[in-house]
C-alpha positions as YAML, in Angstrom:
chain: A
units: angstrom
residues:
- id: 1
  name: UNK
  ca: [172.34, 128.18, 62.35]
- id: 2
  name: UNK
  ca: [170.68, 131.36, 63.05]
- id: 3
  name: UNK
  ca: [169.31, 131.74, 59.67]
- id: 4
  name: UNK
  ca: [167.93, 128.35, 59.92]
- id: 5
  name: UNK
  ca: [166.50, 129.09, 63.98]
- id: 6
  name: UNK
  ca: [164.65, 132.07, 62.03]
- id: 7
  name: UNK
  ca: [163.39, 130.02, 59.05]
- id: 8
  name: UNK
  ca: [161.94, 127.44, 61.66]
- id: 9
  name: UNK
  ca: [160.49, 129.81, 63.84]
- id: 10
  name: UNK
  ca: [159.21, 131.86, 61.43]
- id: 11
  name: UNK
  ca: [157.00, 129.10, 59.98]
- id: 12
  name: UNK
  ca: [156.06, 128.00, 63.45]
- id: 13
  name: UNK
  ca: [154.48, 131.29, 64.71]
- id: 14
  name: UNK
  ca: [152.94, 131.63, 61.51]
- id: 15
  name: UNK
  ca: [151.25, 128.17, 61.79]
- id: 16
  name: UNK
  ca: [150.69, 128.06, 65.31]
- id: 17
  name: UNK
  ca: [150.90, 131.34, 66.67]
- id: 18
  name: UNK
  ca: [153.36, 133.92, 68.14]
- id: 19
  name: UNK
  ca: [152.16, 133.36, 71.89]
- id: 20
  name: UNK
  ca: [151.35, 129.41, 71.44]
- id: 21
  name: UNK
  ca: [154.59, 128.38, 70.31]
- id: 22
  name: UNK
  ca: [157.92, 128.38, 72.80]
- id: 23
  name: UNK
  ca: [161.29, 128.24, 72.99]
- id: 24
  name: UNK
  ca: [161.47, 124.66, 74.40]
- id: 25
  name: UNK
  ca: [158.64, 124.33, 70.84]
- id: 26
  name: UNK
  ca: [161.52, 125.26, 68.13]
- id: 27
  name: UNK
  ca: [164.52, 123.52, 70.16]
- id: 28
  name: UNK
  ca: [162.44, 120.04, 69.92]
- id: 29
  name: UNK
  ca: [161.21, 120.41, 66.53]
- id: 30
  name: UNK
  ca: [164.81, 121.71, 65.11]
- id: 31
  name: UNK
  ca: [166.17, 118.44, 67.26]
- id: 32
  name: UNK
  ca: [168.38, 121.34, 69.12]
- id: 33
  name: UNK
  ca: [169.12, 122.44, 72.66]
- id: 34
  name: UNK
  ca: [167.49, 125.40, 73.86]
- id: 35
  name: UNK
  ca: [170.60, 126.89, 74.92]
- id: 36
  name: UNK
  ca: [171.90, 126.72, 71.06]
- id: 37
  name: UNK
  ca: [168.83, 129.46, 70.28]
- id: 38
  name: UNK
  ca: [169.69, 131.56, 73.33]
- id: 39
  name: UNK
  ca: [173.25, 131.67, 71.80]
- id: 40
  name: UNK
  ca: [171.72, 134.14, 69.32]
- id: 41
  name: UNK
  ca: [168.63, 135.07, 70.90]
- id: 42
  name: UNK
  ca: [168.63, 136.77, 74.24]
- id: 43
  name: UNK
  ca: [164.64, 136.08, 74.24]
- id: 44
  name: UNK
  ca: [161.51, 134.83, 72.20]
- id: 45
  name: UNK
  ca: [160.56, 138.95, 71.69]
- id: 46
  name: UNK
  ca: [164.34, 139.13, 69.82]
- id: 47
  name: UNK
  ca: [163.24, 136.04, 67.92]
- id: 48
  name: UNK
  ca: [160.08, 136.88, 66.86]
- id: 49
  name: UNK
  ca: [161.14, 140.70, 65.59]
- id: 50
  name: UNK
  ca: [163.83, 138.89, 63.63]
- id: 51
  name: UNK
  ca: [161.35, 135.89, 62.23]
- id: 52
  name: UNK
  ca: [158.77, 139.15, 61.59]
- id: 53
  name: UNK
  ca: [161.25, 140.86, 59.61]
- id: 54
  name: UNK
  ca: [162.33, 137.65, 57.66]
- id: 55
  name: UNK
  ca: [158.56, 137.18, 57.01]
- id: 56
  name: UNK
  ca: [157.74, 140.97, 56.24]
- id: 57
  name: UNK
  ca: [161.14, 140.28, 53.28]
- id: 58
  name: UNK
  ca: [159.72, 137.31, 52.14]
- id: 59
  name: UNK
  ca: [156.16, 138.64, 51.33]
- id: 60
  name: UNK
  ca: [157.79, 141.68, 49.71]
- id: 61
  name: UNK
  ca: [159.90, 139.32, 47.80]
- id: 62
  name: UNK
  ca: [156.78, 137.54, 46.08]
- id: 63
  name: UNK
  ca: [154.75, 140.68, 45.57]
- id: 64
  name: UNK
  ca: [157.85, 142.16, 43.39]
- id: 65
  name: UNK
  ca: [157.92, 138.89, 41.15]
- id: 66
  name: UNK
  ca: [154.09, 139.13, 41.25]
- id: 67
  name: UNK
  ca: [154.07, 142.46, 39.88]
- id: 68
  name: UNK
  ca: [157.53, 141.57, 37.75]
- id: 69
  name: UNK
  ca: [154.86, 139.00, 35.11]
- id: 70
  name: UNK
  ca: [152.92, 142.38, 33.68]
- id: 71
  name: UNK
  ca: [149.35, 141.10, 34.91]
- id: 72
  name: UNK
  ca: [146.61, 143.32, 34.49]
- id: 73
  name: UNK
  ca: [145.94, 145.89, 37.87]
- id: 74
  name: UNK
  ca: [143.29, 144.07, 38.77]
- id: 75
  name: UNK
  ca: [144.73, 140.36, 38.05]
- id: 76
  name: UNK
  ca: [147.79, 141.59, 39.88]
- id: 77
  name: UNK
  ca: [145.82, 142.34, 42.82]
- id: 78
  name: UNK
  ca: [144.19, 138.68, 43.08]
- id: 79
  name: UNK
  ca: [147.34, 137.37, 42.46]
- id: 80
  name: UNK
  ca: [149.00, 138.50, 45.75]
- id: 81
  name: UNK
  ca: [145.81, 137.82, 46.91]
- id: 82
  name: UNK
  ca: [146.12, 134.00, 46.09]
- id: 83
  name: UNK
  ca: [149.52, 134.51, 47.51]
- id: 84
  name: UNK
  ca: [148.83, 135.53, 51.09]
- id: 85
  name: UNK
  ca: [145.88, 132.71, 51.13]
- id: 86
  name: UNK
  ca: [148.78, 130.18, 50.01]
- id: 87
  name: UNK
  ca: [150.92, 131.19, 52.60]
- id: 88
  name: UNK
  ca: [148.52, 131.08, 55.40]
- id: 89
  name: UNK
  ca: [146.53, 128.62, 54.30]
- id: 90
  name: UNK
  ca: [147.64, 126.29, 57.74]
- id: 91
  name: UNK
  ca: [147.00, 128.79, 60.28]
- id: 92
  name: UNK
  ca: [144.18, 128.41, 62.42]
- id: 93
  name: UNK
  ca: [144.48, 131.76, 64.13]
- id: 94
  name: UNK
  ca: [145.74, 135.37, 62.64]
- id: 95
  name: UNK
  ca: [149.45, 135.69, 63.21]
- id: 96
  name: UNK
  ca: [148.51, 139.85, 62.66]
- id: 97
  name: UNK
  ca: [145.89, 139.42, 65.63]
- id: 98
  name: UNK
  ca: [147.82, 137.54, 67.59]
- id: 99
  name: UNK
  ca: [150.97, 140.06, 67.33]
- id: 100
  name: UNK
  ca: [149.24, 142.55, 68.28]
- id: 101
  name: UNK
  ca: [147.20, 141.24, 71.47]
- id: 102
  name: UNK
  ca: [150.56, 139.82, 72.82]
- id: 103
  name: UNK
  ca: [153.57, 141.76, 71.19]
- id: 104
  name: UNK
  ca: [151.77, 145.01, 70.49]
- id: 105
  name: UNK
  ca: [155.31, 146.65, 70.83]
- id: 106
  name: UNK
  ca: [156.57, 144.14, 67.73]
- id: 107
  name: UNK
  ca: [153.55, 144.59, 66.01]
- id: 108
  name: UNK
  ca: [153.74, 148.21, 66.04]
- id: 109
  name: UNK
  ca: [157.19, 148.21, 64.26]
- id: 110
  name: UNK
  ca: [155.46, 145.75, 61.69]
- id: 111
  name: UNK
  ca: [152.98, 148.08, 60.92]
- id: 112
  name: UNK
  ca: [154.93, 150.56, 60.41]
- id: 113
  name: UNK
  ca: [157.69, 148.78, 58.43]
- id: 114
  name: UNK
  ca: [154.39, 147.77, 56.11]
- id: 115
  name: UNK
  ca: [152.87, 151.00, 55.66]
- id: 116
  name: UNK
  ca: [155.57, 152.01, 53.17]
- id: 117
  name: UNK
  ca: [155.93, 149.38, 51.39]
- id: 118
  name: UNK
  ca: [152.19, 148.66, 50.96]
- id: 119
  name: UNK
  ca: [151.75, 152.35, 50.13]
- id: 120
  name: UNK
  ca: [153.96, 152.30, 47.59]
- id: 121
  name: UNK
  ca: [152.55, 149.10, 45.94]
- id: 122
  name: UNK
  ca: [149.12, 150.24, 46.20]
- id: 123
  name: UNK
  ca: [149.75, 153.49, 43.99]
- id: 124
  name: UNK
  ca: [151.47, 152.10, 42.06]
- id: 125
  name: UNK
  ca: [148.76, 149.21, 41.28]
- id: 126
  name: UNK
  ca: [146.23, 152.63, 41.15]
- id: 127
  name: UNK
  ca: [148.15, 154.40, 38.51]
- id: 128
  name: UNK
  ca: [148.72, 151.14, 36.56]
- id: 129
  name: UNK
  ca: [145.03, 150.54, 36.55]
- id: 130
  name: UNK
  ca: [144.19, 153.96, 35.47]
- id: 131
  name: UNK
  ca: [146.63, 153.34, 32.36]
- id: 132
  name: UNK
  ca: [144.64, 150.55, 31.45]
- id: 133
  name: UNK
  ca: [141.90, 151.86, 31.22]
- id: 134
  name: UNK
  ca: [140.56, 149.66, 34.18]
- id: 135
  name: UNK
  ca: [140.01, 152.20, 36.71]
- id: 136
  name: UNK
  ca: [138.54, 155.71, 36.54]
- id: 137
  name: UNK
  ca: [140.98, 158.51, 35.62]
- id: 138
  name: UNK
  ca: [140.04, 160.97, 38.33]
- id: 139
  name: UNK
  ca: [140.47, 159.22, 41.52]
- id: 140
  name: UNK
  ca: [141.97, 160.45, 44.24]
- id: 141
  name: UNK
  ca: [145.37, 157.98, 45.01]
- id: 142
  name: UNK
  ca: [146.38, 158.91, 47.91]
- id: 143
  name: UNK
  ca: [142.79, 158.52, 49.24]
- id: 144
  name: UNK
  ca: [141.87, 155.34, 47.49]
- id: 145
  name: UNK
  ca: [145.33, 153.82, 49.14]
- id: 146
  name: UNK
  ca: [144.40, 154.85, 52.48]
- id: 147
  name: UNK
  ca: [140.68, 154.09, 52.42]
- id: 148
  name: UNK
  ca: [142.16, 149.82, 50.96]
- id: 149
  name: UNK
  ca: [145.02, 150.15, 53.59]
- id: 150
  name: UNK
  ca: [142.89, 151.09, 56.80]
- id: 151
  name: UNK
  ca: [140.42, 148.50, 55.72]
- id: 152
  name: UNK
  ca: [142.38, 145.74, 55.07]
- id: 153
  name: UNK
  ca: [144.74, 146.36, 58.37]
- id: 154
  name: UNK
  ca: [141.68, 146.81, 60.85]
- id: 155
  name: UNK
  ca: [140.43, 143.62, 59.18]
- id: 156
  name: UNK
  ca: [143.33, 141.75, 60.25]
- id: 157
  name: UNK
  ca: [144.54, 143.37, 63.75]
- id: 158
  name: UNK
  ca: [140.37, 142.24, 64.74]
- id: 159
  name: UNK
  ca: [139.71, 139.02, 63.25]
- id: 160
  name: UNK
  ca: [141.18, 136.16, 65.17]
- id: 161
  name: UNK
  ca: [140.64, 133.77, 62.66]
- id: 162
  name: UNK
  ca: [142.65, 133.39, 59.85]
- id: 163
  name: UNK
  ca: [139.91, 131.81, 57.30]
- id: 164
  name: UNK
  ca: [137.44, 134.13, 58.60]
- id: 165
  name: UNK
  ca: [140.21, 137.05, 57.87]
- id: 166
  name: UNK
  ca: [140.45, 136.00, 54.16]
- id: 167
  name: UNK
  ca: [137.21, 135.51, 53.57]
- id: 168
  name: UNK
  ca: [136.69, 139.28, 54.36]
- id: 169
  name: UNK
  ca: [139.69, 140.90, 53.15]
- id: 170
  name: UNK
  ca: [138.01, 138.79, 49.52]
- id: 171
  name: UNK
  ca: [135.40, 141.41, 50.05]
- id: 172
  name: UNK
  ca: [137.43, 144.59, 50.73]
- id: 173
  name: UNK
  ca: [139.23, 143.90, 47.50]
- id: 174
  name: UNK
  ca: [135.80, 143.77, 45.50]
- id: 175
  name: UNK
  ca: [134.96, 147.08, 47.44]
- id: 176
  name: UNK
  ca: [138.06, 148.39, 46.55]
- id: 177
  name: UNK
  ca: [138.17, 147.35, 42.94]
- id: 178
  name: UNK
  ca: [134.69, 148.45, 42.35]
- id: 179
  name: UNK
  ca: [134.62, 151.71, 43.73]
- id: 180
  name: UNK
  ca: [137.54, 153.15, 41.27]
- id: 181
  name: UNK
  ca: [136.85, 150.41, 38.37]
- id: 182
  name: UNK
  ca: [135.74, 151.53, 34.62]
- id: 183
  name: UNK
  ca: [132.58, 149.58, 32.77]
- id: 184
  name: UNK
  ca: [136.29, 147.96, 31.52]
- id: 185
  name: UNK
  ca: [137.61, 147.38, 35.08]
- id: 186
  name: UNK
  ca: [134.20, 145.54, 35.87]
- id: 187
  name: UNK
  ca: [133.90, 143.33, 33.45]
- id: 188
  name: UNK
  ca: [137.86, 142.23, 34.65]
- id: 189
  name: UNK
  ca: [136.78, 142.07, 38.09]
- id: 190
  name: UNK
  ca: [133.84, 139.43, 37.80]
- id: 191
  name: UNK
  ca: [136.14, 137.14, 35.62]
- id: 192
  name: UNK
  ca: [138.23, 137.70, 39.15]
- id: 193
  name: UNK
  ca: [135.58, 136.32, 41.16]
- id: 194
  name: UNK
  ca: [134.74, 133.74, 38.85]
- id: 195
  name: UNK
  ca: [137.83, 131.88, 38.95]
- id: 196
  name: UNK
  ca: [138.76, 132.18, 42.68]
- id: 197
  name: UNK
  ca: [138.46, 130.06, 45.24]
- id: 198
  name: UNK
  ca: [137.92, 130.63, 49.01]
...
């Protein structure tokens, strides 16, 4: 029953929002008394951290069978791309934004729960690249990795709304990509462009 409290709320505050959606919200829609979710959640901040966590696993989950299929770095990259835009694709407003202006605390412990996983996924989509042949060979990582995560995470703690949030994070990855890709890594990136959709 917990597992399936999580699932539900989980998908709720994703759709609707962390500070929109309440308690008496998950009961109805699971067809459950309220009292049955305080059983194993003292409060909605307990709930959420869990659901966040849940979420945060998921994510990772996809990104390692993502990168698991051998795509190119760059095709890799629009791949979890398409992924996140799947996933959100029926929220109205940023669940990131919204964590943060109401749970900052929560959102805090997000960020920094992402931070090492994302780092570690972003070198080693860098150093795959390289090997390619698609990006430059004297880069600096551990800059390049910062410079993509501060963008795209300032992107989404700021933006409100989630279509306007993809639509720009689109762009950050055609920054990105372009400012360590090869003539090689170029010609990879348009064909990119070319076949996704917003």
């Amino acid at each position: 029953m917990k597992e399936k409290i999580i699932n539900k709320a989980s998908d709720m505050f994703l759709k609707l929002g962390f500070k929109s959606v309440t308690m008496d919200d998950i009961a109805g829609e699971m067809s459950i008394s309220k009292k049955t979710i305080y059983k194993y959640f003292c409060n909605k901040e307990l709930l959420i951290e869990e659901s966040t966590a849940t979420v945060h696993k998921e994510i990772h989950e996809i990104i390692n069978t993502i990168i698991s299929k051998n795509y190119n770095a760059i095709e890799e990259n629009f791949e979890i791309r398409k992924m996140f835009k799947e996933m959100f694709k029926s929220s109205d407003n940023s669940p990131v934004y919204q964590l943060k202006k109401h749970y900052p605390e929560i959102y805090q412990t997000v960020m920094d729960r992402e931070i090492n996983e994302c780092n570690t996924t972003f070198e080693q989509n860098i150093i795959k690249g390289i090997q390619q042949g698609l990006y430059r060979e004297n880069i600096n990582v551990k800059n390049y990795i910062q410079f993509y995560y501060n963008l795209v995470f300032t992107i989404r703690e700021n933006i409100s709304s989630e279509k306007e949030g993809q639509k720009i994070e689109l762009e950050v990855l055609e920054y990105h990509t372009r400012a360590m890709a090869t003539p090689a890594g170029i010609i990879e990136l348009e064909n990119q462009l070319l076949n996704y959709t917003i």
